[in-house]
Coordinates of C-alpha atoms in Angstrom, one line a residue:
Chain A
X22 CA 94.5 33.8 147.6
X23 CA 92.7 31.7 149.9
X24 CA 89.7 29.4 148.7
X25 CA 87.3 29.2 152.0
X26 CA 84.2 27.3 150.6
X27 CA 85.1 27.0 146.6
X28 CA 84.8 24.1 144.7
X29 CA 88.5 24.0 143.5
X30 CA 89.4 21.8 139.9
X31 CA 93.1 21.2 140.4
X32 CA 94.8 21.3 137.1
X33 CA 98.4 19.9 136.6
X34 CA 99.7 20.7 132.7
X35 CA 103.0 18.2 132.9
X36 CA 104.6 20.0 129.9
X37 CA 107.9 17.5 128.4
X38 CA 110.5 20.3 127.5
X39 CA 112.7 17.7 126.4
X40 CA 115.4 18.7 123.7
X41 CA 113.2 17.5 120.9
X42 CA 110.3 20.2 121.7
X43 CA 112.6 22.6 121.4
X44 CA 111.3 25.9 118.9
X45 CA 107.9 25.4 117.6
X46 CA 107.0 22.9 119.7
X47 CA 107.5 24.5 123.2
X48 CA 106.8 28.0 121.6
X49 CA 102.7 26.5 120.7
X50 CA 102.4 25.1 123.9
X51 CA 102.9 29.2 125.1
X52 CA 100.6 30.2 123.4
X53 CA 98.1 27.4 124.1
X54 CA 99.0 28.4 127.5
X55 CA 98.0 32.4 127.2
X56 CA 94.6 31.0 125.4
X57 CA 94.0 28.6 128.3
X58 CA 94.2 32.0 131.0
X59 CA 92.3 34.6 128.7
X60 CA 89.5 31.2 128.6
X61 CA 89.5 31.0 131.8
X62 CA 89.0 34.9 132.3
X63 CA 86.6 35.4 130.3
X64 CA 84.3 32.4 132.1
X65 CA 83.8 33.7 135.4
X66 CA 82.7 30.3 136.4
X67 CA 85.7 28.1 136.0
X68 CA 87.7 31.1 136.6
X69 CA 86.4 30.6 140.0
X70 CA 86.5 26.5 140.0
X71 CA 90.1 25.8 138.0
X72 CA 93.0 26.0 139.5
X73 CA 96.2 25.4 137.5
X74 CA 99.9 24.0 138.1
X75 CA 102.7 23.8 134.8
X76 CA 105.6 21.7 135.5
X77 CA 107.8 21.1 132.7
X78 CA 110.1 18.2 133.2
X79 CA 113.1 16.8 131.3
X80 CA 116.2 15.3 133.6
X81 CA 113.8 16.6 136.8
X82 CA 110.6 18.0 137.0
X83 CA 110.3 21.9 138.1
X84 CA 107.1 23.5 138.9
X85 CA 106.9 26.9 136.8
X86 CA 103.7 28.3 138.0
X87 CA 102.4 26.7 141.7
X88 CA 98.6 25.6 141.7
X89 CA 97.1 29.6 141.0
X90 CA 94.0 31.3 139.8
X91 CA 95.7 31.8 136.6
X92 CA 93.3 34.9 135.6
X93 CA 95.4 36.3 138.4
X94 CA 98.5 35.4 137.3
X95 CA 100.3 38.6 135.3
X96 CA 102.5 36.7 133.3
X97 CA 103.1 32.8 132.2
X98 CA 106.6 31.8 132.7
X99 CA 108.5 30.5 129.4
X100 CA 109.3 27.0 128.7
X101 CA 112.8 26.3 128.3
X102 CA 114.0 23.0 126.4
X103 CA 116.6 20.6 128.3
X104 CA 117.7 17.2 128.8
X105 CA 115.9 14.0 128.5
X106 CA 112.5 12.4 129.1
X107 CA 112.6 11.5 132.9
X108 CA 109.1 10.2 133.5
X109 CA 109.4 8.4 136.9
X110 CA 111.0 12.0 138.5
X111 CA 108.0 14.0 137.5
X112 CA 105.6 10.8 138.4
X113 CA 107.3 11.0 141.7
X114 CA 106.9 14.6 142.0
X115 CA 103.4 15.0 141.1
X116 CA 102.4 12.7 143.6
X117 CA 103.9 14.8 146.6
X118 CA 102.5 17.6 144.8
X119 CA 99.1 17.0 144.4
X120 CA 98.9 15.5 148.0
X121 CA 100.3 18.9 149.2
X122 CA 97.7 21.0 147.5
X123 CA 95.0 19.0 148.5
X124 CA 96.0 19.2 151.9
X125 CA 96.3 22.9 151.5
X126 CA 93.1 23.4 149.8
X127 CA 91.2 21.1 152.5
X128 CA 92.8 23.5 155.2
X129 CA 91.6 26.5 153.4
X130 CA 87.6 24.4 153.3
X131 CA 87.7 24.1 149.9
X132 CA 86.1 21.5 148.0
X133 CA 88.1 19.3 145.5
X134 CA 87.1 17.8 142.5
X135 CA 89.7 14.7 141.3
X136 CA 92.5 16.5 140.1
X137 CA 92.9 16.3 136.1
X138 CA 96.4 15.8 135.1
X139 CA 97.8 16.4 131.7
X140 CA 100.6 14.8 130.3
X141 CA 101.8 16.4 127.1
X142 CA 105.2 14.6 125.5
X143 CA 106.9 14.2 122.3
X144 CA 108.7 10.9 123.2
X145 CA 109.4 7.6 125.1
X146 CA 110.9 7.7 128.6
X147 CA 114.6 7.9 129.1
X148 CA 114.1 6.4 132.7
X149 CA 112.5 3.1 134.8
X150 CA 109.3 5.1 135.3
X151 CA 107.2 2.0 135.4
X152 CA 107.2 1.8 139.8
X153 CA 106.7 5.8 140.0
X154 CA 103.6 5.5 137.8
X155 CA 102.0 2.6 139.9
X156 CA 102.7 4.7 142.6
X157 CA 101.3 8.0 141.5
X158 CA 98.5 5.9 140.2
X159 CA 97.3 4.0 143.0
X160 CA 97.9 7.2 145.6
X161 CA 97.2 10.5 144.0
X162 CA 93.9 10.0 143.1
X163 CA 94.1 11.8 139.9
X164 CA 92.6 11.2 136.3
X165 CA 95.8 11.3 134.0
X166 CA 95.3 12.2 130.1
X167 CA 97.9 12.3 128.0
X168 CA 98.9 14.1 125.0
X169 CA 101.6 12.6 122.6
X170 CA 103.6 13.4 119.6
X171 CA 101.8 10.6 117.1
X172 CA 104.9 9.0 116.5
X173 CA 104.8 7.9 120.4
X174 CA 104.6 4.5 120.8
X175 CA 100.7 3.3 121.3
X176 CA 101.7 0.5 123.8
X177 CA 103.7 2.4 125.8
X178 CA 100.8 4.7 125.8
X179 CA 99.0 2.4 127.2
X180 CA 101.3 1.0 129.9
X181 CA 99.7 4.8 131.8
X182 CA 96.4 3.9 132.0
X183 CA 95.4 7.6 131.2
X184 CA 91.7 8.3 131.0
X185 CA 91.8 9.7 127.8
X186 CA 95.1 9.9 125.1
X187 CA 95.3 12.6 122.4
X188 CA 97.5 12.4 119.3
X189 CA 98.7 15.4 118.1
X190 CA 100.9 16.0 114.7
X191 CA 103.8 18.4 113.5
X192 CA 101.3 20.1 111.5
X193 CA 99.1 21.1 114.1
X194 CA 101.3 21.2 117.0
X195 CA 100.9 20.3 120.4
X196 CA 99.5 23.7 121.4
X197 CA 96.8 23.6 119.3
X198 CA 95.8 20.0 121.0
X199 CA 96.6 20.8 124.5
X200 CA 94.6 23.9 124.1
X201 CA 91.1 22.4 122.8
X202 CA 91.7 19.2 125.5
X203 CA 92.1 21.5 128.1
X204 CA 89.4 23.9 127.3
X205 CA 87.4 21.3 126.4
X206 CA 87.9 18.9 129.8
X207 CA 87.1 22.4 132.2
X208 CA 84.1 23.7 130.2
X209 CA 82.7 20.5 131.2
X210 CA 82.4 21.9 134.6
X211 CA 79.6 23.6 133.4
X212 CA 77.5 21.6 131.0
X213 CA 74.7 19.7 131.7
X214 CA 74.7 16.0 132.4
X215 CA 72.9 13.0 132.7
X216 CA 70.7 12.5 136.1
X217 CA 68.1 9.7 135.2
X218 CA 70.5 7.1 134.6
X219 CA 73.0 5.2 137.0
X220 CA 76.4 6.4 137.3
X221 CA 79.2 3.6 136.9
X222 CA 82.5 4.3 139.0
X223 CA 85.4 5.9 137.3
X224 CA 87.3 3.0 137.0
X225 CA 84.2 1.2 135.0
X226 CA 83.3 4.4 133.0
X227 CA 84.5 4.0 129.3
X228 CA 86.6 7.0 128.2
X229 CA 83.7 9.7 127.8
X230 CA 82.9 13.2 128.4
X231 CA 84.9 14.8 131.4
X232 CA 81.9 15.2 133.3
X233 CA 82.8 11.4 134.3
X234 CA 86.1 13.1 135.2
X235 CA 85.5 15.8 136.9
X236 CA 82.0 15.4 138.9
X237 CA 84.0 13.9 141.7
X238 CA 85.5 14.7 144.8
X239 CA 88.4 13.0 146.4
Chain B
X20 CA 57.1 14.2 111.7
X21 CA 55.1 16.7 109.6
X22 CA 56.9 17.5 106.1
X23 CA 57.1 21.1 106.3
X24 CA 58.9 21.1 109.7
X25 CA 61.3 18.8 108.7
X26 CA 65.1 19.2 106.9
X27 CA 67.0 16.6 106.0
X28 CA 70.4 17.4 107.0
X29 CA 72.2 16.6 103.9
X30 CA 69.9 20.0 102.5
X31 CA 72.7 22.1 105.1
X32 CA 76.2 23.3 104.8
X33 CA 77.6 23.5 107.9
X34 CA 79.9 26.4 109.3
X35 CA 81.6 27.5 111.9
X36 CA 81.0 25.4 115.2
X37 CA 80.1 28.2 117.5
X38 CA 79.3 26.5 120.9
X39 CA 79.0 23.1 122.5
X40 CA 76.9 21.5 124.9
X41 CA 76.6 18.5 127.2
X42 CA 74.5 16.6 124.7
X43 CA 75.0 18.7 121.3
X44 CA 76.9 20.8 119.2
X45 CA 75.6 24.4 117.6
X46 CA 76.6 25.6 114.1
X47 CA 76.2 28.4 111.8
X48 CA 74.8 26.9 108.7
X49 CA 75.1 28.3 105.1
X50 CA 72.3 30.4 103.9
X51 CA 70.4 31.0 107.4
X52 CA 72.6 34.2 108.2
X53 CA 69.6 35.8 109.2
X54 CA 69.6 34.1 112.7
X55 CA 69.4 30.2 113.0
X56 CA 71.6 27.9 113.8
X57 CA 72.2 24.3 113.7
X58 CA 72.0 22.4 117.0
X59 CA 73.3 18.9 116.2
X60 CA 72.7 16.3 118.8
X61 CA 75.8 13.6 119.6
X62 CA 72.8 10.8 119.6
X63 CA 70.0 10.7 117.4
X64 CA 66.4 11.9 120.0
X65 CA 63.2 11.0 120.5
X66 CA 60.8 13.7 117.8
X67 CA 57.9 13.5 119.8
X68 CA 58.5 16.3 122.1
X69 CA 60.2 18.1 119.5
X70 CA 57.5 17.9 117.1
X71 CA 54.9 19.1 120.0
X72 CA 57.1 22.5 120.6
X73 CA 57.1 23.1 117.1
X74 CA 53.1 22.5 117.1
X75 CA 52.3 24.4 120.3
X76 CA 54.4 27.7 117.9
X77 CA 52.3 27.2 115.1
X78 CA 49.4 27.1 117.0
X79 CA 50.1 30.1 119.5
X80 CA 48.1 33.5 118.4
X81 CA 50.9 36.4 117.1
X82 CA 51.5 37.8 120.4
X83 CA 52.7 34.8 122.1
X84 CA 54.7 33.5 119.0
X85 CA 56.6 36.6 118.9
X86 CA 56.9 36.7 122.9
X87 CA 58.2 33.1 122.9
X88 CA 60.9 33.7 119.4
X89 CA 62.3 36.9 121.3
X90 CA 62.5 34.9 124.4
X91 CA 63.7 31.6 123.9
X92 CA 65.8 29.2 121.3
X93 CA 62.6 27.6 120.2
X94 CA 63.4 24.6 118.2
X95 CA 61.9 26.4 114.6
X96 CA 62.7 23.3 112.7
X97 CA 63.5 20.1 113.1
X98 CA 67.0 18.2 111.1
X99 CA 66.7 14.4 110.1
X100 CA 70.0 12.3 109.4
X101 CA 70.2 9.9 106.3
X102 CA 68.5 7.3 108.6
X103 CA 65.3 9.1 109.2
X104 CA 66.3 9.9 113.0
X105 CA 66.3 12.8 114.5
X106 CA 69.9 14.6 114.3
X107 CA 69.2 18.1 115.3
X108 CA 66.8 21.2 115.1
X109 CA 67.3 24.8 113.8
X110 CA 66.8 27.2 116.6
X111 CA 67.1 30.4 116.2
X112 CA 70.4 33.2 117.4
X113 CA 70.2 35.0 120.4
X114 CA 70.1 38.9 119.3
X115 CA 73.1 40.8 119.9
X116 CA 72.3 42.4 122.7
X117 CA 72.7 39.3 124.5
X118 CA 76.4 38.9 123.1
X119 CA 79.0 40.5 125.9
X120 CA 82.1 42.3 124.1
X121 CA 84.8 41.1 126.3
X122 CA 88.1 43.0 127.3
X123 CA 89.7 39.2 126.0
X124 CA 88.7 36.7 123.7
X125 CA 85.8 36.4 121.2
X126 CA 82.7 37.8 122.1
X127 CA 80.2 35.7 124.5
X128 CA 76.8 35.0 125.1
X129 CA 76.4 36.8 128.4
X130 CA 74.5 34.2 130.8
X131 CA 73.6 34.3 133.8
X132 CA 77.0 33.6 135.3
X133 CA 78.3 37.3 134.6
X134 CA 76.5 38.2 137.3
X135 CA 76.9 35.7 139.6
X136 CA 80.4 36.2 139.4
X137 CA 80.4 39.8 138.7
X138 CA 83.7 41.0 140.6
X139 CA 85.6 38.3 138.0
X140 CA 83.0 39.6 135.2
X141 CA 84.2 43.1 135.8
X142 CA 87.4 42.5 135.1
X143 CA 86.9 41.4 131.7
X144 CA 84.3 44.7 131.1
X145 CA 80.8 43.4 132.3
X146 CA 80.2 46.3 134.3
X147 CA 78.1 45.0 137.4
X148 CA 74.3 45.6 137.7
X149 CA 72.5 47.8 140.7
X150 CA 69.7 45.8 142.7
X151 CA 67.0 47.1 141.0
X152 CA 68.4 45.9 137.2
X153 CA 69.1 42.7 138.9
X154 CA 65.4 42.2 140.1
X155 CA 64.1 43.2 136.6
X156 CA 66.1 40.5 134.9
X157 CA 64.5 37.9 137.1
X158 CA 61.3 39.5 136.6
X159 CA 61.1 39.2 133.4
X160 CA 62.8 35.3 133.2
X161 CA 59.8 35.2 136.0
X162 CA 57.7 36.2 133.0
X163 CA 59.0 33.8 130.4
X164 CA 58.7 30.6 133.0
X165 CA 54.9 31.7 133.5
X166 CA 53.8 31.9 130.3
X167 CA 55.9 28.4 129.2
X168 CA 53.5 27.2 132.4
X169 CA 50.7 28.9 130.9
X170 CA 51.3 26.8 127.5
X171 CA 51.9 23.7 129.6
X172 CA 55.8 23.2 129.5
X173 CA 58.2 23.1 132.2
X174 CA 61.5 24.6 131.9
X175 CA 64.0 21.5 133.2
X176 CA 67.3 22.8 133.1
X177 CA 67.0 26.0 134.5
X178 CA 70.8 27.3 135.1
X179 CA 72.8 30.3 134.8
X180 CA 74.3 28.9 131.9
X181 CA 71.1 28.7 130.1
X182 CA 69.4 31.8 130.5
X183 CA 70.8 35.0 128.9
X184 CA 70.6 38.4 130.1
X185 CA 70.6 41.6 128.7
X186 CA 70.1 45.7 130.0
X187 CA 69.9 47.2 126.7
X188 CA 67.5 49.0 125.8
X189 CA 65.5 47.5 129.1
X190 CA 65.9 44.2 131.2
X191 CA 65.3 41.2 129.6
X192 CA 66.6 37.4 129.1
X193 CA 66.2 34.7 126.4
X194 CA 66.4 30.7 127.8
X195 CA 68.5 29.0 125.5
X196 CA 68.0 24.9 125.6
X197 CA 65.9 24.5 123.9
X198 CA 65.7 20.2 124.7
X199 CA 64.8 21.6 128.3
X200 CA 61.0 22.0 127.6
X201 CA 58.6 19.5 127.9
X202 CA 55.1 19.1 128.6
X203 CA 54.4 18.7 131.9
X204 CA 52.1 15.8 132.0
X205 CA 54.9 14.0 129.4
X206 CA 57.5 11.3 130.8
X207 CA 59.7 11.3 127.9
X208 CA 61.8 8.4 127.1
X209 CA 65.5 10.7 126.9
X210 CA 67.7 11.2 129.4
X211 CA 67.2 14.1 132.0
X212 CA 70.3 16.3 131.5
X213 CA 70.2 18.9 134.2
X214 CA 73.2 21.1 135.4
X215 CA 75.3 20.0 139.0
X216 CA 74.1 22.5 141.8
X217 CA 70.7 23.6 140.4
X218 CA 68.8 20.5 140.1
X219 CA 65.4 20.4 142.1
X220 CA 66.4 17.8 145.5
X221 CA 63.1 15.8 145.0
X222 CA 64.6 15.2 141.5
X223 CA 67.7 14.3 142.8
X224 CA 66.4 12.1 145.6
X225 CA 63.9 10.5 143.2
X226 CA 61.2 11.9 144.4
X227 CA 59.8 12.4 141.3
X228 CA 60.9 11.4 137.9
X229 CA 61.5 14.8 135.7
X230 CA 61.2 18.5 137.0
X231 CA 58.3 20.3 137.5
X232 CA 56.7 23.5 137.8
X233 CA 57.8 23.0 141.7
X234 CA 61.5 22.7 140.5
X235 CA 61.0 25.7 138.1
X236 CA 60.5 27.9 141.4
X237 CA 63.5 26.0 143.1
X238 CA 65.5 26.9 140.2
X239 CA 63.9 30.9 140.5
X240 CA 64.9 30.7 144.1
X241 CA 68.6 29.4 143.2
X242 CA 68.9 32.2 140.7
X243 CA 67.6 35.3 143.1
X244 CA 70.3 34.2 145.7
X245 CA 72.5 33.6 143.7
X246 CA 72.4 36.8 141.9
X247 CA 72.0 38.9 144.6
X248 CA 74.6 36.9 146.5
X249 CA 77.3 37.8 144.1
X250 CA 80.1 38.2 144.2
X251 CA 80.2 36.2 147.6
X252 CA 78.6 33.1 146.4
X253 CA 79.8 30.4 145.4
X254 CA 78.1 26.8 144.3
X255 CA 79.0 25.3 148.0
X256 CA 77.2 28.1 150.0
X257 CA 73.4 26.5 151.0
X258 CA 70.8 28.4 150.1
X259 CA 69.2 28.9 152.9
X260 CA 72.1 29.5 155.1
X261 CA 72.9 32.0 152.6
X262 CA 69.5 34.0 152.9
X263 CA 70.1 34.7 156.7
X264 CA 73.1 36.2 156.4
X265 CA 72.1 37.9 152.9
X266 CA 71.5 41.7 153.3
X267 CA 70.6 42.0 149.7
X268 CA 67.1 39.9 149.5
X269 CA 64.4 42.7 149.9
X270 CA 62.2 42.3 152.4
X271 CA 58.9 41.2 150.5
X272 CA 61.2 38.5 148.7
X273 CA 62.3 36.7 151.8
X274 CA 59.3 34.6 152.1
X275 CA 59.0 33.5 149.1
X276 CA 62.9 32.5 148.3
X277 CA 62.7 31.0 152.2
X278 CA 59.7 28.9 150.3
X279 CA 61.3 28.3 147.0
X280 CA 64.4 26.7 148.5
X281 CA 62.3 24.4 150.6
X282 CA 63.6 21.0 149.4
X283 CA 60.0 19.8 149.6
X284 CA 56.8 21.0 148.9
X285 CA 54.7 23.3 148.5
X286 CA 56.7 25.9 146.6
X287 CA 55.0 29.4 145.9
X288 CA 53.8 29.8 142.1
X289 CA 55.4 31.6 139.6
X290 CA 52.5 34.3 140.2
X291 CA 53.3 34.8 143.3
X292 CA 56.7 35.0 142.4
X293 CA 56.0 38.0 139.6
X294 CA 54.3 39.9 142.1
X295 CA 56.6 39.6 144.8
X296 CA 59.5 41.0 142.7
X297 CA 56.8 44.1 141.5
X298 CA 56.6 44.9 145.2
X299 CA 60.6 44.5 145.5
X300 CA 61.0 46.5 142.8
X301 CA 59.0 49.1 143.9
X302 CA 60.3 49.0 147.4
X303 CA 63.6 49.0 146.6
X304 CA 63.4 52.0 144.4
X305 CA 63.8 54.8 146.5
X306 CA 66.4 53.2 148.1
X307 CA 68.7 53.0 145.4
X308 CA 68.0 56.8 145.0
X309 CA 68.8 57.5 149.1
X310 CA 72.1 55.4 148.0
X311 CA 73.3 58.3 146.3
X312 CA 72.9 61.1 149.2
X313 CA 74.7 64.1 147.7
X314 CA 73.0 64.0 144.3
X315 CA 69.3 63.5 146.2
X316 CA 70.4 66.1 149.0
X317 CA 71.5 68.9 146.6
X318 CA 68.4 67.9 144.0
X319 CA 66.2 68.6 147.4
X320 CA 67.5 71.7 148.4
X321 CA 67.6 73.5 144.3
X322 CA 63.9 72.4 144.8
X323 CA 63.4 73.7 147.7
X324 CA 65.3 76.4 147.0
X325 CA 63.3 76.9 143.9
X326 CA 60.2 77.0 145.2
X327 CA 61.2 79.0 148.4
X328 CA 63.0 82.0 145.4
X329 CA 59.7 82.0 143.6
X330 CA 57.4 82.8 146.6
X331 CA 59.7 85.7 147.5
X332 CA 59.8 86.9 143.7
X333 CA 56.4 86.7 143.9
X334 CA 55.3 88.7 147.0
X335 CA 58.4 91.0 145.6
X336 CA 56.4 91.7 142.7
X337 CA 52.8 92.0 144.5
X338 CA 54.5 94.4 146.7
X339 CA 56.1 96.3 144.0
X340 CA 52.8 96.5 142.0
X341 CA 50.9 98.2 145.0
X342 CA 53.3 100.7 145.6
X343 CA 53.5 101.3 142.6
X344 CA 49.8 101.7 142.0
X345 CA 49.8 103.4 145.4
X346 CA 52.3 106.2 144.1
X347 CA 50.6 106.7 141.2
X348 CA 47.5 107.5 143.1
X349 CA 49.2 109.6 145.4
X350 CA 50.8 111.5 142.7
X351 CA 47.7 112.0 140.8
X352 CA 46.1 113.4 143.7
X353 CA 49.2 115.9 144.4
X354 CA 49.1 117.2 140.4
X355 CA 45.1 117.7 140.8

């Protein structure tokens, strides 16, 4: 599907299917998933804006569902649980990723917010991720928020200068919390928002509403 | 604050949350089943404008109270936190017939934004509106705008998010938003929330400071082509490079939406606006019926037919009376 003239929201759900998620874990963040593509059917409006990418990564990253309408996609693929925690791979694939659909989308005359990236994960690295992050950081352009397991470290959390981190707990699982963050960061698309008072660039803006996320355009 | 408008918000027991905003959150709340809700704001706001809405109600005769609680989410009380501040209002449900029953999901408020986007609204069972519907749910938002003007309020965040629409038992909307409306000749001291690709340019540019009834036609404008646009539009389309193109806009409409989206002014009044749409209305009428050919063609010709069998069975029976009434005179002359 081509998207001559739309406003497109690329969304990238980075979805750790490390051993540890395996069972419950990986089995909410399906569901959350399904939730997430009846949402966006049954908002015409960011049906039309939100376009969405899942790449689960362990050892190496693999993209499950390309950037798509998902109200058009028929069926979400599974997760399947594997290997380790190899953040720099998926930091390095993301990058070339998100520079590829933006240059697709451009092509196509599309206009495209920031792209939102969320990071969900149960654990610390297994890899030197640290130069793949700068990287991805400094090039794609995207506004990274992260979802972790609470036992995750908090300083490692904030070595990835996400916009936002979540915390999310055995007893509510991760697909509970990646299902009200994402609902949550598109439906912002839509909201009212502040036009009397001065806008600060992203970089100054405190961790806030999404509409400081999304309302740009790269 | 006057005493009897005011609830303290310890005196509620909140609910479900069932809807959130840029600026606030809505709840059901213990012991109001009967239709209000809770809107709690994320920071405490200035009563004054409140506290004139809820005055302007109570001071309205009965036919525009009832016209304004069956049209909008008219702040009905207003919620105090421990502090004293201002925390939140109870406003009161939208009636079902504004809630869409989904093919997925809950059900919805059905806004404006079903039928902007009514090939994706179709799929999920909002069964798209003909032209003439269409132009009758504007109408009568047209209405509602006019007489908020009439009381001296503007309407500031006019979006298809905010206005509901509904076909049953006849065309009509309800404006949620209630923080939206202020007096005109007010420069409150909030913030101006207003939503990305419907704000009034002169607001945008600075212009001037809040909308006005200027940007209430802009937004009118924004909605008609929009709405009648669907399902090709979408929020990066111009306006007015849309109406060229735009087969859908009936004729006595063009002028006036060519006006409205003017990004300075003068912009036509809402009047003019109301009886504009009457005439498109009317005009577009019979041609919704001449979109159906075979059930008009068929409909002409029984009638035609009908009319063409009764003259015959008429003159039949005229005929058959005279000869009649000439044999029986002939056969009374042959027995004498």
């Amino acid at each position: 599907m081509r998207e001559i003239g739309r406003r497109v929201l690329p969304v990238y759900l980075a979805i750790d299917v490390s051993g540890s998620m395996a069972g419950q874990s990986l089995a909410s963040v399906e569901q959350a998933l399904l939730q997430f593509a009846d949402e966006l059917a049954a908002s015409p409006i960011l049906g039309d804006t939100v376009r969405v990418a899942i790449i689960e990564f362990s050892d190496y990253p693999e993209v499950i569902l390309p950037l798509s309408d998902m109200t058009r996609v028929r069926a979400i693929p599974r997760l399947r649980a594997r290997g380790a925690t190899n953040l720099g791979a998926l930091f390095v694939f993301l990058e070339k990723l998100i520079r590829s659909d933006i240059h697709r989308l451009r092509g196509e005359d599309a206009q495209v917010f920031r792209p939102l990236v969320l990071l969900l994960t149960d654990g610390l690295p297994t890899d030197n991720w640290r130069g793949a992050h700068e990287s991805f950081m400094q090039t794609a352009r995207a506004n990274l928020i992260v979802i972790a397991h609470e036992d995750v470290d908090g300083s490692f959390l904030e070595q990835l200068r996400a916009l936002r981190i979540y915390r999310w707990t055995p007893w509510d699982g991760p697909g509970r919390t990646l299902s009200n963050v994402v609902i949550e960061m598109t439906q912002s698309l839509v909201r009212s928002t502040v036009v009397t008072e001065p806008r600060l660039p992203n970089s100054l803006q405190p961790p806030g509403p999404i509409s400081d996320v999304s309302d740009e355009w790269v | 604050m006057g005493s009897l408008s005011v609830l303290s918000e310890d005196q509620l027991i909140l609910r479900a949350l069932v809807g959130r905003g840029g600026t606030a959150s809505v709840y059901e709340v213990h012991g109001y089943d009967g239709g209000m809700l809770f809107k709690k704001y994320d920071q405490p706001r200035d009563p004054a404008g409140m506290s004139q809405l809820i005055a302007i109600m109570s001071q309205s005769d009965a036919d525009v109270q009832a016209v304004l609680r069956a049209s909008l989410a008219w702040p009905d009380r207003m919620v105090t936190s421990e502090d004293g501040q201002l925390s939140g209002v109870l406003i009161p449900k939208a009636r079902q017939a504004f809630v869409a029953h989904l093919t997925v999901g809950p059900p919805r408020l059905r806004d404006l934004n079903y039928l902007l986007y009514e090939e994706r609204a179709a799929r999920v069972g909002v069964v798209p509106l003909p032209l003439v519907k269409k132009l009758r749910i504007v109408t009568a938002l047209a209405r509602v705008l006019s007489l908020l003007q009439g009381l001296g309020l503007v309407y500031e965040d006019l979006a298809a998010q905010n206005v509901l629409w509904t076909t049953d038992p006849a065309p009509d909307v309800f404006l949620l938003d209630c923080d939206s409306l202020r007096k005109v000749d007010s420069q409150p001291g909030d913030a101006l929330y207003t939503t990305a690709d419907w704000t009034d340019p002169r607001v945008l540019s600075g212009q001037v400071r809040r909308p006005d009834h200027a940007s209430v036609a802009y937004g009118l404008g924004l909605l008609l082509i929009r709405t009648l646009n669907s399902p090709t539009w979408h929020p990066s389309t111009d306006a007015l490079e849309g109406i060229e193109g735009m087969q859908m806009v009936p004729t006595p409409l063009r002028k006036i939406l060519a006006g409205s989206l003017r990004r300075q002014l003068p912009r036509p009044t809402l009047e003019r606006w109301i009886e504009a749409l009457d005439e498109a209305i009317d005009s577009a009428l019979p041609t919704e019926v001449q979109t159906s050919p075979p059930r008009v063609a068929l409909l002409r010709r029984a009638t035609l037919g009908g009319w063409q069998f009764q003259t015959k069975a008429r003159l039949a029976m005229t005929i058959g009376v005279l000869c009649g009434v000439a044999a029986g005179i002939a056969a009374m002359l042959a027995w004498r």
